């Protein structure tokens, strides 16, 4: 928990001063760091209902199967290359602020309120926000960056000089907050009947940030949900307040319903894909065709038969394969600004827009849009830093909509500029772009304009992005070591503005999901509440050895989006949501199938399920009673003689 701010001449001095601070606590009680304990002990004072969706209950008089269980997902640190930081410089008209933020407007408001507390005179107009780019965002720089920038501004105000505020990785992981953990309790009736769901989300110490809408939408995924009863609840624990993280809510929701679909398939002994198609929402007719196309392109049926034969002929190495569909609802926001200026005599173009470049390629797409509409060379177009003078009150960069909205605003600016230059062009004989611009300057044509992307525009409505993934995994039953042999993904990106960027986003989202579902695990000390996994020695995001050996991504062709700008669809946030879940080994995913093929049973998923976790489960629950199996750990040999020795082992 942050207690104060120390200002020093150098970073080294500041860190040394921090080490000298002694803090005494009184009335200390054991903290609540585990959401599961609060749920199990039914402490209602720490549980709050976010949203409920109660639909008509189907007739259950002839029910023959009831599927009941739980699904848990863990927390995840955003692991941006650039940690939280800010530079604040007092100037004659206020403060020049250079924050690492996805939401400059919120940062501006927060700083003005903080400075007002200490000086009693501060307005937003004296806060000059400038953001060039971020070293990664993933949602952690939406709200939390405002806190860091405000602390930096207060320090600059008191010392009346420039201050740089830079947080270490350890401090980020301990104080800033992460993706919320979740638990889903479910009871599903029949193969395609009603479902009752309670979704618990770890809110941390406060209920300030809620993801219930995304969770509800994600849980419905691509399935018919008219007879589902869903409650989304927040659980208050004593850890830092959890915050937005790539695919907030929808990640846990989609993974949860896919876990249930696999559980149903196992219970009724049907093919999981068949169960999914039986429950499919009839309004999402694209998904069955996507499934068919990817099955053919990925040789799914041939590989499945080959894997069955492989498992019959190999005792200690097993394989599994799984197919998972996904639908992600994209909801447009309003207030995305852009300003375009054209310069003579060379015809160069400068753009300022309200979106923040976080590595998602927004500046490239914006520049391409301007070059395409104006008809000039892309080399003439440059994108400047975002600032709150040109883009006041701009919405956040997030939720997969910012690139599309910023491109729309730039498109409208360029069309207006062409309209102004049209009479000049008409008076000339086939002019080049630079000649047209220079003549327009000489005729005093205003070559600067701005536009704000409005909510509810006729071209912008809610829509769904679809995708299908097939994952193949190999498992060593003796050690728990497993690897992703091959991944095939087919995404409906509409008419992509830039296929290379969109495929890169799919790759990045998938790899981030691998970390969430397979290896990244947050552990808090149950007695002190301290984060014990606050650095890369004990928190391990995916690296080069963890990615799929064979990684194939394809964008669906000839599928323009009727509601999106340039007929494209978003491809930024949702790839983490459900596809990676199937690699985690939950219930009937490929890893779980491989484990069962090797005679190993694992209870419902309770966190990352990579090689280490698989090894521990195998050691604990070996079903082979007759054979003596030696399991080699990092520092000890675990030997299981028979079932009676399992607990002792």
Coordinates of C-alpha atoms in Angstrom, one line a residue:
X1 CA 0.0 0.0 0.0
X2 CA 1.5 3.4 -1.0
X3 CA 2.1 5.5 2.1
X4 CA 3.8 8.7 0.7
X5 CA 6.1 10.3 -1.7
X6 CA 9.9 10.8 -1.3
X7 CA 11.6 13.3 -3.6
X8 CA 15.4 13.2 -4.1
X9 CA 18.0 14.5 -6.5
X10 CA 18.6 11.1 -8.0
X11 CA 16.8 7.8 -8.3
X12 CA 19.4 6.1 -6.2
X13 CA 19.0 8.6 -3.3
X14 CA 15.2 8.2 -3.4
X15 CA 15.5 4.4 -3.2
X16 CA 18.0 4.6 -0.3
X17 CA 15.6 7.0 1.5
X18 CA 12.7 4.6 1.0
X19 CA 14.8 1.8 2.7
X20 CA 15.2 4.0 5.8
X21 CA 11.4 4.5 6.3
X22 CA 10.0 2.4 9.2
X23 CA 6.3 1.8 9.5
X24 CA 4.5 0.5 12.6
X25 CA 1.0 -1.1 12.4
X26 CA -1.4 -1.6 15.3
X27 CA -4.6 -3.7 15.5
X28 CA -3.4 -6.0 12.8
X29 CA -5.6 -8.8 11.8
X30 CA -5.1 -11.6 9.3
X31 CA -5.9 -10.2 5.8
X32 CA -8.4 -11.7 3.4
X33 CA -6.2 -12.4 0.4
X34 CA -8.1 -15.4 -1.1
X35 CA -11.5 -14.8 -2.6
X36 CA -12.3 -18.5 -2.2
X37 CA -12.3 -18.3 1.6
X38 CA -14.8 -15.4 1.6
X39 CA -17.2 -17.3 -0.8
X40 CA -16.9 -20.6 1.1
X41 CA -17.5 -19.0 4.5
X42 CA -20.4 -16.9 3.0
X43 CA -19.2 -13.6 4.3
X44 CA -22.0 -11.5 2.7
X45 CA -20.5 -8.2 3.9
X46 CA -17.7 -8.6 1.4
X47 CA -19.9 -9.7 -1.5
X48 CA -21.8 -7.3 -3.8
X49 CA -24.1 -8.1 -6.7
X50 CA -23.0 -6.3 -9.8
X51 CA -25.6 -7.4 -12.3
X52 CA -28.2 -10.1 -12.7
X53 CA -29.6 -11.5 -15.9
X54 CA -32.7 -13.6 -15.1
X55 CA -34.3 -15.3 -18.1
X56 CA -37.3 -17.5 -18.4
X57 CA -36.5 -20.9 -16.9
X58 CA -37.0 -23.9 -19.2
X59 CA -39.2 -26.9 -18.3
X60 CA -36.9 -29.3 -16.3
X61 CA -39.4 -32.0 -15.6
X62 CA -37.7 -34.5 -18.0
X63 CA -34.1 -33.7 -17.2
X64 CA -31.8 -36.7 -17.4
X65 CA -28.4 -35.1 -16.9
X66 CA -27.3 -32.3 -14.5
X67 CA -23.8 -30.9 -14.9
X68 CA -22.6 -29.1 -11.8
X69 CA -19.2 -27.7 -10.9
X70 CA -16.9 -24.7 -10.6
X71 CA -14.3 -23.0 -12.8
X72 CA -11.6 -20.6 -11.5
X73 CA -9.3 -18.3 -13.2
X74 CA -6.3 -16.5 -11.6
X75 CA -5.0 -13.0 -11.6
X76 CA -2.6 -11.6 -14.1
X77 CA -0.1 -8.8 -14.1
X78 CA -0.1 -6.7 -17.2
X79 CA 3.7 -6.9 -17.7
X80 CA 4.2 -3.9 -19.9
X81 CA 7.8 -3.2 -21.0
X82 CA 7.4 0.3 -19.6
X83 CA 6.2 0.5 -16.0
X84 CA 4.1 3.3 -14.6
X85 CA 6.0 6.7 -15.0
X86 CA 5.4 10.4 -15.5
X87 CA 7.4 13.6 -15.9
X88 CA 5.9 16.9 -14.7
X89 CA 7.4 20.3 -15.3
X90 CA 6.0 23.6 -13.9
X91 CA 5.7 26.2 -16.6
X92 CA 4.3 29.8 -16.7
X93 CA 0.8 28.6 -17.7
X94 CA 0.6 25.6 -15.3
X95 CA 2.2 22.2 -15.8
X96 CA 3.6 20.3 -18.8
X97 CA 2.9 16.7 -18.1
X98 CA 4.2 13.7 -19.9
X99 CA 2.4 10.7 -18.5
X100 CA 2.3 7.1 -19.6
X101 CA -1.5 6.9 -19.9
X102 CA -4.2 5.4 -22.1
X103 CA -6.6 8.1 -20.8
X104 CA -5.2 11.6 -21.0
X105 CA -8.5 13.3 -20.2
X106 CA -8.8 11.4 -16.9
X107 CA -5.2 12.1 -16.1
X108 CA -5.8 15.8 -16.7
X109 CA -8.9 15.8 -14.4
X110 CA -7.1 13.9 -11.6
X111 CA -4.1 16.2 -11.6
X112 CA -6.2 19.3 -11.5
X113 CA -8.2 17.9 -8.5
X114 CA -5.0 16.9 -6.7
X115 CA -3.3 20.3 -7.2
X116 CA -6.5 22.1 -6.2
X117 CA -6.3 20.3 -2.8
X118 CA -2.9 21.7 -2.1
X119 CA -3.1 25.1 -3.8
X120 CA -6.8 25.8 -3.9
X121 CA -6.5 27.2 -7.4
X122 CA -6.2 24.8 -10.3
X123 CA -8.2 24.2 -13.4
X124 CA -7.9 21.7 -16.2
X125 CA -6.8 24.5 -18.6
X126 CA -3.4 24.8 -16.9
X127 CA -2.6 21.1 -17.3
X128 CA -0.8 20.4 -20.6
X129 CA -0.9 16.7 -21.3
X130 CA 1.4 15.2 -24.0
X131 CA 1.6 11.5 -24.8
X132 CA 3.8 10.2 -27.7
X133 CA 3.4 6.5 -27.2
X134 CA 3.4 3.8 -24.4
X135 CA 5.6 0.9 -23.8
X136 CA 2.5 -1.3 -23.5
X137 CA -0.8 -0.6 -21.8
X138 CA -3.3 -3.6 -21.7
X139 CA -5.6 -1.5 -19.4
X140 CA -3.3 -0.9 -16.5
X141 CA -2.7 2.7 -17.7
X142 CA -6.3 3.7 -17.9
X143 CA -7.0 4.5 -14.2
X144 CA -3.8 3.8 -12.4
X145 CA -1.7 6.1 -14.5
X146 CA -3.8 9.0 -13.2
X147 CA -2.7 8.2 -9.7
X148 CA 0.9 8.1 -10.6
X149 CA 0.7 11.4 -12.6
X150 CA -1.1 13.1 -9.8
X151 CA 1.6 12.1 -7.3
X152 CA 4.2 13.4 -9.7
X153 CA 2.4 16.7 -10.2
X154 CA 2.1 17.2 -6.4
X155 CA 5.8 16.7 -6.0
X156 CA 6.6 19.1 -8.9
X157 CA 4.2 21.7 -7.3
X158 CA 6.0 21.5 -3.9
X159 CA 9.6 21.6 -5.2
X160 CA 8.6 24.0 -8.0
X161 CA 10.7 22.1 -10.5
X162 CA 10.7 19.2 -12.9
X163 CA 10.0 15.8 -11.3
X164 CA 10.2 12.4 -12.8
X165 CA 8.2 9.6 -11.2
X166 CA 9.3 6.1 -12.2
X167 CA 8.0 3.0 -10.5
X168 CA 10.0 -0.3 -10.3
X169 CA 8.6 -3.6 -11.5
X170 CA 8.3 -4.8 -7.9
X171 CA 6.4 -1.7 -6.8
X172 CA 4.1 -2.0 -9.8
X173 CA 3.3 -5.6 -9.1
X174 CA 2.7 -4.9 -5.4
X175 CA 0.7 -1.7 -5.5
X176 CA -0.9 -1.1 -8.9
X177 CA -3.4 -3.9 -9.2
X178 CA -3.9 -6.7 -11.7
X179 CA -6.5 -8.6 -13.7
X180 CA -9.2 -9.8 -11.4
X181 CA -9.4 -13.5 -10.4
X182 CA -12.8 -15.1 -10.9
X183 CA -14.8 -18.2 -9.8
X184 CA -17.8 -19.5 -11.7
X185 CA -20.2 -21.8 -10.0
X186 CA -22.6 -23.5 -12.5
X187 CA -25.4 -25.9 -12.8
X188 CA -26.3 -26.9 -16.4
X189 CA -29.4 -29.0 -17.1
X190 CA -29.5 -31.4 -20.1
X191 CA -27.3 -30.9 -23.2
X192 CA -29.1 -27.8 -24.5
X193 CA -31.3 -26.6 -21.6
X194 CA -31.2 -24.0 -18.8
X195 CA -28.1 -23.0 -16.9
X196 CA -27.7 -21.3 -13.5
X197 CA -24.5 -19.3 -13.0
X198 CA -22.9 -17.3 -10.2
X199 CA -19.8 -15.5 -11.3
X200 CA -17.6 -14.1 -8.5
X201 CA -14.9 -11.5 -9.4
X202 CA -12.1 -10.5 -7.0
X203 CA -12.5 -6.7 -6.7
X204 CA -9.6 -6.2 -4.3
X205 CA -9.9 -3.7 -1.5
X206 CA -12.6 -1.6 -3.2
X207 CA -15.5 -2.0 -5.7
X208 CA -14.3 1.0 -7.7
X209 CA -13.8 -0.8 -11.0
X210 CA -16.4 -3.2 -12.3
X211 CA -16.3 -5.5 -15.4
X212 CA -19.7 -7.1 -15.0
X213 CA -21.1 -6.0 -18.4
X214 CA -18.1 -7.5 -20.2
X215 CA -18.3 -10.7 -18.1
X216 CA -22.0 -11.1 -18.9
X217 CA -21.5 -10.6 -22.6
X218 CA -18.4 -12.8 -22.7
X219 CA -20.1 -15.6 -20.8
X220 CA -23.0 -15.7 -23.3
X221 CA -20.3 -16.0 -26.0
X222 CA -21.9 -17.4 -29.2
X223 CA -24.6 -19.5 -27.5
X224 CA -28.3 -19.2 -27.0
X225 CA -28.8 -17.8 -23.6
X226 CA -32.6 -17.0 -23.4
X227 CA -33.1 -19.5 -20.5
X228 CA -29.9 -18.7 -18.6
X229 CA -29.9 -17.2 -15.1
X230 CA -26.6 -15.4 -14.5
X231 CA -25.4 -13.4 -11.4
X232 CA -22.2 -11.4 -11.5
X233 CA -20.9 -10.6 -8.1
X234 CA -17.9 -8.7 -6.7
X235 CA -15.9 -10.0 -3.8
X236 CA -13.9 -7.5 -1.7
X237 CA -10.6 -8.8 -0.5
X238 CA -7.6 -7.1 1.1
X239 CA -5.3 -7.0 -2.0
X240 CA -4.8 -3.9 -4.2
X241 CA -8.0 -3.1 -6.2
X242 CA -8.0 -5.1 -9.4
X243 CA -8.1 -3.2 -12.6
X244 CA -8.8 -3.4 -16.3
X245 CA -6.7 -5.9 -18.2
X246 CA -6.9 -7.0 -21.8
X247 CA -10.4 -8.5 -22.3
X248 CA -11.6 -7.5 -18.8
X249 CA -14.5 -9.7 -17.7
X250 CA -15.0 -11.2 -21.2
X251 CA -11.8 -13.3 -20.7
X252 CA -13.2 -15.1 -17.7
X253 CA -16.7 -15.2 -19.1
X254 CA -15.8 -16.9 -22.4
X255 CA -13.4 -19.4 -20.7
X256 CA -16.1 -20.2 -18.2
X257 CA -18.8 -21.1 -20.7
X258 CA -16.4 -23.1 -22.8
X259 CA -15.4 -25.1 -19.7
X260 CA -19.1 -25.8 -19.2
X261 CA -19.6 -26.9 -22.8
X262 CA -16.6 -29.3 -22.5
X263 CA -18.0 -30.6 -19.2
X264 CA -21.4 -31.3 -20.8
X265 CA -19.7 -33.2 -23.7
X266 CA -17.8 -35.4 -21.3
X267 CA -21.0 -36.1 -19.2
X268 CA -23.2 -37.1 -22.1
X269 CA -20.3 -38.7 -24.1
X270 CA -20.7 -36.5 -27.2
X271 CA -18.2 -34.6 -29.4
X272 CA -17.6 -31.2 -27.8
X273 CA -18.1 -29.4 -31.2
X274 CA -21.5 -31.1 -31.6
X275 CA -22.5 -29.9 -28.1
X276 CA -21.4 -26.3 -29.0
X277 CA -23.4 -26.4 -32.3
X278 CA -26.5 -27.6 -30.5
X279 CA -26.3 -24.6 -28.1
X280 CA -25.3 -22.1 -30.9
X281 CA -27.1 -18.7 -31.1
X282 CA -29.1 -18.8 -34.3
X283 CA -28.3 -15.1 -34.9
X284 CA -24.6 -15.9 -35.2
X285 CA -24.8 -17.9 -38.4
X286 CA -21.1 -17.1 -39.3
X287 CA -19.7 -19.4 -36.6
X288 CA -20.8 -22.8 -38.0
X289 CA -19.3 -21.9 -41.3
X290 CA -16.1 -20.7 -39.7
X291 CA -15.9 -24.0 -37.8
X292 CA -16.3 -26.0 -41.0
X293 CA -13.7 -23.9 -42.9
X294 CA -11.1 -24.2 -40.1
X295 CA -11.7 -27.9 -39.7
X296 CA -10.9 -28.4 -43.4
X297 CA -7.9 -26.0 -43.5
X298 CA -6.4 -27.5 -40.3
X299 CA -7.1 -31.1 -41.2
X300 CA -8.9 -31.5 -37.9
X301 CA -10.5 -34.8 -38.5
X302 CA -7.4 -36.4 -39.9
X303 CA -5.3 -35.1 -37.0
X304 CA -7.8 -36.2 -34.4
X305 CA -7.7 -39.8 -35.7
X306 CA -4.0 -39.7 -35.8
X307 CA -3.8 -38.5 -32.2
X308 CA -6.2 -41.3 -31.1
X309 CA -3.8 -43.8 -32.7
X310 CA -0.8 -42.1 -31.1
X311 CA -2.3 -42.3 -27.6
X312 CA -3.0 -46.0 -28.1
X313 CA 0.6 -46.8 -29.0
X314 CA 2.4 -44.5 -26.5
X315 CA 2.1 -45.1 -22.8
X316 CA 4.0 -42.1 -21.3
X317 CA 3.5 -39.4 -23.9
X318 CA 0.0 -38.4 -24.8
X319 CA -1.6 -35.8 -27.1
X320 CA -4.9 -33.9 -27.2
X321 CA -6.7 -31.6 -29.6
X322 CA -9.6 -29.2 -29.1
X323 CA -11.7 -26.7 -31.0
X324 CA -13.1 -23.5 -29.4
X325 CA -15.3 -20.8 -31.0
X326 CA -15.6 -17.3 -29.8
X327 CA -17.8 -14.2 -30.3
X328 CA -16.8 -10.8 -28.9
X329 CA -19.2 -7.9 -28.8
X330 CA -17.6 -4.6 -29.8
X331 CA -19.3 -1.5 -28.4
X332 CA -18.4 1.9 -29.9
X333 CA -17.7 4.8 -27.6
X334 CA -18.0 8.5 -28.4
X335 CA -15.6 11.5 -28.4
X336 CA -12.6 10.5 -30.4
X337 CA -10.9 13.6 -31.9
X338 CA -8.6 14.1 -34.8
X339 CA -7.0 17.1 -36.5
X340 CA -5.3 17.0 -39.9
X341 CA -3.1 19.8 -41.3
X342 CA -1.6 19.9 -44.8
X343 CA 1.6 21.9 -45.5
X344 CA 2.9 23.5 -48.7
X345 CA 4.9 23.4 -50.8
X346 CA 5.7 19.7 -50.4
X347 CA 2.2 18.6 -49.5
X348 CA 3.2 16.8 -46.3
X349 CA 0.4 15.9 -43.9
X350 CA 0.5 16.0 -40.1
X351 CA -2.1 14.3 -37.9
X352 CA -3.0 14.6 -34.2
X353 CA -5.6 12.1 -32.9
X354 CA -7.0 11.2 -29.5
X355 CA -5.9 7.5 -29.6
X356 CA -2.7 6.5 -27.8
X357 CA -0.2 4.2 -29.6
X358 CA 0.4 1.3 -27.2
X359 CA 1.9 -1.1 -29.8
X360 CA -1.4 -1.9 -31.4
X361 CA -0.5 -0.1 -34.7
X362 CA -3.0 2.7 -34.4
X363 CA -0.7 5.4 -35.8
X364 CA 0.0 3.2 -38.9
X365 CA -3.7 2.7 -39.5
X366 CA -4.4 6.4 -39.1
X367 CA -1.6 7.4 -41.5
X368 CA -2.8 4.8 -44.0
X369 CA -6.3 6.2 -43.8
X370 CA -5.2 9.7 -44.5
X371 CA -2.9 8.7 -47.4
X372 CA -5.7 6.6 -48.9
X373 CA -8.4 9.3 -48.7
X374 CA -6.2 12.2 -49.8
X375 CA -4.5 10.2 -52.5
X376 CA -1.0 11.2 -51.5
X377 CA 2.1 9.0 -50.7
X378 CA 2.2 7.4 -47.2
X379 CA 5.7 8.8 -46.8
X380 CA 4.2 12.3 -46.7
X381 CA 2.0 11.5 -43.6
X382 CA 3.3 11.8 -40.0
X383 CA 1.4 11.3 -36.7
X384 CA 2.2 13.8 -33.9
X385 CA 2.0 13.4 -30.2
X386 CA -1.5 13.3 -28.6
X387 CA -2.2 16.4 -26.5
X388 CA -5.3 17.7 -24.6
X389 CA -5.4 21.0 -26.5
X390 CA -6.3 19.4 -29.8
X391 CA -8.2 16.4 -28.3
X392 CA -10.0 17.7 -25.2
X393 CA -12.3 15.3 -23.3
X394 CA -11.2 12.4 -25.5
X395 CA -12.3 8.9 -24.6
X396 CA -9.8 6.3 -23.4
X397 CA -7.8 4.1 -25.6
X398 CA -9.2 0.6 -25.1
X399 CA -12.0 -1.8 -25.6
X400 CA -10.9 -2.5 -29.2
X401 CA -12.7 0.5 -30.7
X402 CA -10.0 3.3 -30.6
X403 CA -8.2 2.5 -33.9
X404 CA -11.5 2.3 -35.8
X405 CA -12.8 5.5 -34.2
X406 CA -9.6 7.5 -34.7
X407 CA -9.5 6.4 -38.4
X408 CA -13.1 7.5 -38.8
X409 CA -12.3 11.0 -37.5
X410 CA -9.2 11.3 -39.7
X411 CA -11.3 10.1 -42.7
X412 CA -13.9 12.9 -42.1
X413 CA -11.1 15.5 -41.7
X414 CA -9.5 14.4 -45.0
X415 CA -12.8 14.4 -46.9
X416 CA -13.4 18.0 -45.6
X417 CA -10.0 19.1 -46.8
X418 CA -10.6 17.6 -50.2
X419 CA -13.9 19.4 -50.4
X420 CA -12.1 22.7 -49.7
X421 CA -9.5 22.0 -52.4
X422 CA -11.9 20.8 -55.0
X423 CA -12.5 24.2 -56.7
X424 CA -8.7 24.7 -56.9
X425 CA -8.2 21.3 -58.4
X426 CA -10.9 22.0 -60.9
X427 CA -9.2 25.1 -62.1
X428 CA -5.9 23.2 -62.7
X429 CA -5.0 20.7 -65.3
X430 CA -4.2 17.3 -63.8
X431 CA -2.0 18.7 -60.9
X432 CA 0.3 16.6 -58.8
X433 CA -0.5 16.4 -55.0
X434 CA 2.2 18.9 -54.1
X435 CA 1.1 21.3 -56.8
X436 CA -2.5 21.2 -55.7
X437 CA -1.5 21.9 -52.1
X438 CA 0.8 24.8 -53.0
X439 CA -1.9 26.4 -55.2
X440 CA -4.4 25.9 -52.3
X441 CA -2.0 27.7 -50.0
X442 CA -1.6 30.6 -52.4
X443 CA -5.4 30.8 -52.7
X444 CA -5.7 31.0 -48.9
X445 CA -7.6 27.8 -48.5
X446 CA -7.8 26.6 -44.9
X447 CA -5.8 23.3 -44.9
X448 CA -6.4 22.6 -41.2
X449 CA -9.6 20.9 -39.9
X450 CA -10.7 18.7 -37.0
X451 CA -13.5 16.2 -36.4
X452 CA -14.9 14.3 -33.4
X453 CA -16.1 10.7 -33.8
X454 CA -19.7 10.9 -32.5
X455 CA -21.6 8.1 -30.7
X456 CA -24.6 6.8 -32.6
X457 CA -23.3 7.7 -36.1
X458 CA -25.2 5.9 -38.8
X459 CA -22.0 3.9 -39.7
X460 CA -21.2 2.8 -36.2
X461 CA -23.2 0.2 -34.3
X462 CA -22.5 -2.6 -31.9
X463 CA -21.2 -5.7 -33.8
X464 CA -19.5 -9.1 -33.1
X465 CA -16.1 -10.2 -34.0
X466 CA -15.8 -14.0 -34.4
X467 CA -13.0 -16.5 -34.3
X468 CA -12.2 -20.2 -34.1
X469 CA -9.1 -21.9 -32.7
X470 CA -7.8 -25.4 -32.8
X471 CA -5.1 -26.4 -30.4
X472 CA -2.9 -29.5 -30.2
X473 CA -0.9 -30.3 -27.1
X474 CA 1.6 -33.1 -26.2
X475 CA 2.0 -34.2 -22.6
X476 CA 4.8 -36.2 -20.9
X477 CA 2.8 -38.2 -18.3
X478 CA 5.8 -38.9 -16.1
X479 CA 7.1 -35.3 -15.6
X480 CA 4.1 -33.1 -16.5
X481 CA 6.1 -31.4 -19.3
X482 CA 3.8 -30.3 -22.1
X483 CA 4.1 -28.3 -25.2
X484 CA 1.8 -26.7 -27.7
X485 CA 2.4 -28.6 -30.9
X486 CA 0.2 -26.6 -33.2
X487 CA -2.4 -23.8 -33.2
X488 CA -4.7 -22.9 -36.0
X489 CA -6.8 -19.7 -35.8
X490 CA -9.4 -18.4 -38.2
X491 CA -10.6 -14.8 -37.4
X492 CA -13.3 -12.8 -38.9
X493 CA -11.7 -9.4 -39.1
X494 CA -14.1 -8.0 -41.7
X495 CA -12.3 -6.2 -44.4
X496 CA -9.1 -5.7 -42.6
X497 CA -7.4 -2.2 -42.8
X498 CA -4.0 -3.8 -42.3
X499 CA -3.9 -7.6 -42.2
X500 CA -0.3 -7.7 -40.9
X501 CA -1.2 -5.6 -37.9
X502 CA -4.4 -7.6 -37.2
X503 CA -2.5 -10.9 -37.4
X504 CA 0.1 -9.4 -35.0
X505 CA -2.7 -8.5 -32.6
X506 CA -4.0 -12.1 -32.7
X507 CA -0.6 -13.4 -32.0
X508 CA 0.0 -11.0 -29.1
X509 CA -3.4 -11.7 -27.5
X510 CA -3.0 -15.4 -27.8
X511 CA 0.5 -15.4 -26.2
X512 CA -0.7 -13.2 -23.3
X513 CA -3.5 -15.7 -22.8
X514 CA -1.0 -18.5 -22.7
X515 CA 0.6 -16.8 -19.7
X516 CA -2.8 -16.3 -17.9
X517 CA -4.0 -19.9 -18.4
X518 CA -0.7 -21.8 -18.2
X519 CA 2.0 -20.2 -16.1
X520 CA 1.5 -16.7 -14.6
X521 CA 0.5 -17.1 -11.0
X522 CA 0.1 -14.5 -8.3
X523 CA 0.7 -15.6 -4.7
X524 CA 0.0 -13.5 -1.7
X525 CA 1.3 -14.2 1.8
X526 CA -1.8 -15.3 3.8
X527 CA -0.5 -13.7 7.0
X528 CA 1.0 -10.4 5.8
X529 CA -0.9 -9.9 2.5
X530 CA 2.3 -9.2 0.6
X531 CA 2.7 -10.2 -3.0
X532 CA 5.3 -13.0 -3.1
X533 CA 5.5 -13.0 -6.9
X534 CA 6.6 -9.5 -7.6
X535 CA 9.4 -10.0 -10.1
X536 CA 10.5 -12.3 -12.9
X537 CA 12.3 -14.7 -10.6
X538 CA 8.9 -16.0 -9.4
X539 CA 6.4 -14.6 -12.0
X540 CA 7.0 -16.0 -15.4
X541 CA 5.2 -14.6 -18.5
X542 CA 5.6 -16.6 -21.7
X543 CA 9.0 -16.6 -23.5
X544 CA 10.2 -18.0 -26.8
X545 CA 10.1 -21.7 -25.5
X546 CA 6.5 -21.4 -24.5
X547 CA 4.9 -20.3 -27.8
X548 CA 3.3 -22.8 -30.2
X549 CA 5.8 -24.8 -32.3
X550 CA 3.5 -24.4 -35.3
X551 CA 1.4 -21.2 -35.2
X552 CA -1.0 -20.6 -38.1
X553 CA -3.3 -17.6 -38.3
X554 CA -5.7 -16.7 -41.1
X555 CA -8.2 -13.8 -41.6
X556 CA -11.5 -14.7 -43.1
X557 CA -11.8 -13.5 -46.6
X558 CA -14.8 -11.7 -48.2
X559 CA -16.6 -10.9 -45.0
X560 CA -17.1 -7.0 -44.8
X561 CA -18.5 -5.6 -41.6
X562 CA -21.7 -3.6 -42.4
X563 CA -21.4 -1.5 -39.2
X564 CA -17.6 -0.8 -39.1
X565 CA -15.5 1.9 -40.6
X566 CA -14.0 0.7 -43.9
X567 CA -16.0 -2.5 -43.3
X568 CA -13.3 -3.7 -40.9
X569 CA -13.7 -5.4 -37.5
X570 CA -11.7 -4.9 -34.3
X571 CA -8.8 -7.3 -33.7
X572 CA -7.2 -5.9 -30.6
X573 CA -8.6 -7.1 -27.2
X574 CA -10.5 -10.3 -27.5
X575 CA -7.9 -12.8 -28.7
X576 CA -6.9 -13.4 -25.1
X577 CA -10.4 -14.3 -24.0
X578 CA -11.1 -17.9 -24.8
X579 CA -8.7 -19.5 -27.3
X580 CA -5.8 -19.8 -24.9
X581 CA -8.1 -21.4 -22.3
X582 CA -8.2 -24.6 -24.3
X583 CA -4.4 -25.0 -23.8
X584 CA -4.7 -24.8 -20.0
X585 CA -6.1 -28.3 -19.5
X586 CA -9.4 -27.3 -18.0
X587 CA -11.9 -30.1 -17.9
X588 CA -11.9 -31.6 -21.5
X589 CA -9.4 -29.3 -23.3
X590 CA -6.5 -30.9 -25.2
X591 CA -4.2 -31.0 -22.2
X592 CA -6.9 -32.6 -20.0
X593 CA -7.6 -35.1 -22.7
X594 CA -3.9 -36.0 -22.9
X595 CA -3.8 -36.3 -19.1
X596 CA -6.8 -38.6 -19.0
X597 CA -5.3 -40.7 -21.9
X598 CA -2.3 -41.2 -19.6
X599 CA -4.5 -42.3 -16.7
X600 CA -4.3 -39.0 -14.8
X601 CA -7.4 -37.3 -13.4
X602 CA -7.4 -33.6 -12.4
X603 CA -10.0 -31.7 -10.5
X604 CA -11.6 -28.5 -11.9
X605 CA -9.2 -25.8 -13.0
X606 CA -8.0 -23.6 -10.2
X607 CA -5.3 -21.5 -11.9
X608 CA -2.5 -21.7 -14.3
X609 CA -2.0 -25.2 -15.6
X610 CA 1.5 -25.5 -17.1
X611 CA 4.2 -28.1 -16.7
X612 CA 4.8 -27.5 -13.0
X613 CA 1.1 -27.7 -12.1
X614 CA 0.6 -30.8 -14.3
X615 CA 3.5 -32.5 -12.5
X616 CA 2.0 -31.9 -9.1
X617 CA -1.4 -33.1 -10.1
X618 CA 0.1 -36.2 -11.7
X619 CA 2.1 -36.9 -8.6
X620 CA -0.9 -36.4 -6.4
X621 CA -3.5 -38.4 -8.4
X622 CA -1.8 -41.2 -10.2
X623 CA -4.5 -43.8 -11.1
X624 CA -2.1 -46.6 -12.0
X625 CA -2.3 -48.8 -8.9
X626 CA -0.2 -51.7 -10.2
X627 CA 3.0 -50.0 -11.5
X628 CA 5.6 -48.2 -9.6
X629 CA 6.2 -44.9 -11.2
X630 CA 9.1 -42.5 -10.3
X631 CA 8.5 -38.8 -10.8
X632 CA 11.6 -36.6 -10.9
X633 CA 11.2 -33.2 -9.3
X634 CA 13.6 -30.3 -9.4
X635 CA 15.2 -31.2 -6.1
X636 CA 13.5 -34.4 -4.8
X637 CA 12.3 -37.7 -6.1
X638 CA 8.6 -38.4 -5.6
X639 CA 7.9 -42.1 -5.6
X640 CA 4.3 -43.4 -5.7
X641 CA 4.2 -47.1 -4.8
X642 CA 0.4 -47.5 -4.8
X643 CA -2.8 -45.5 -3.9
X644 CA -2.2 -46.0 -0.2
X645 CA 1.1 -44.1 -0.4
X646 CA -0.2 -41.2 -2.5
X647 CA -1.1 -38.9 0.4
X648 CA 2.3 -39.5 2.1
X649 CA 4.1 -39.0 -1.2

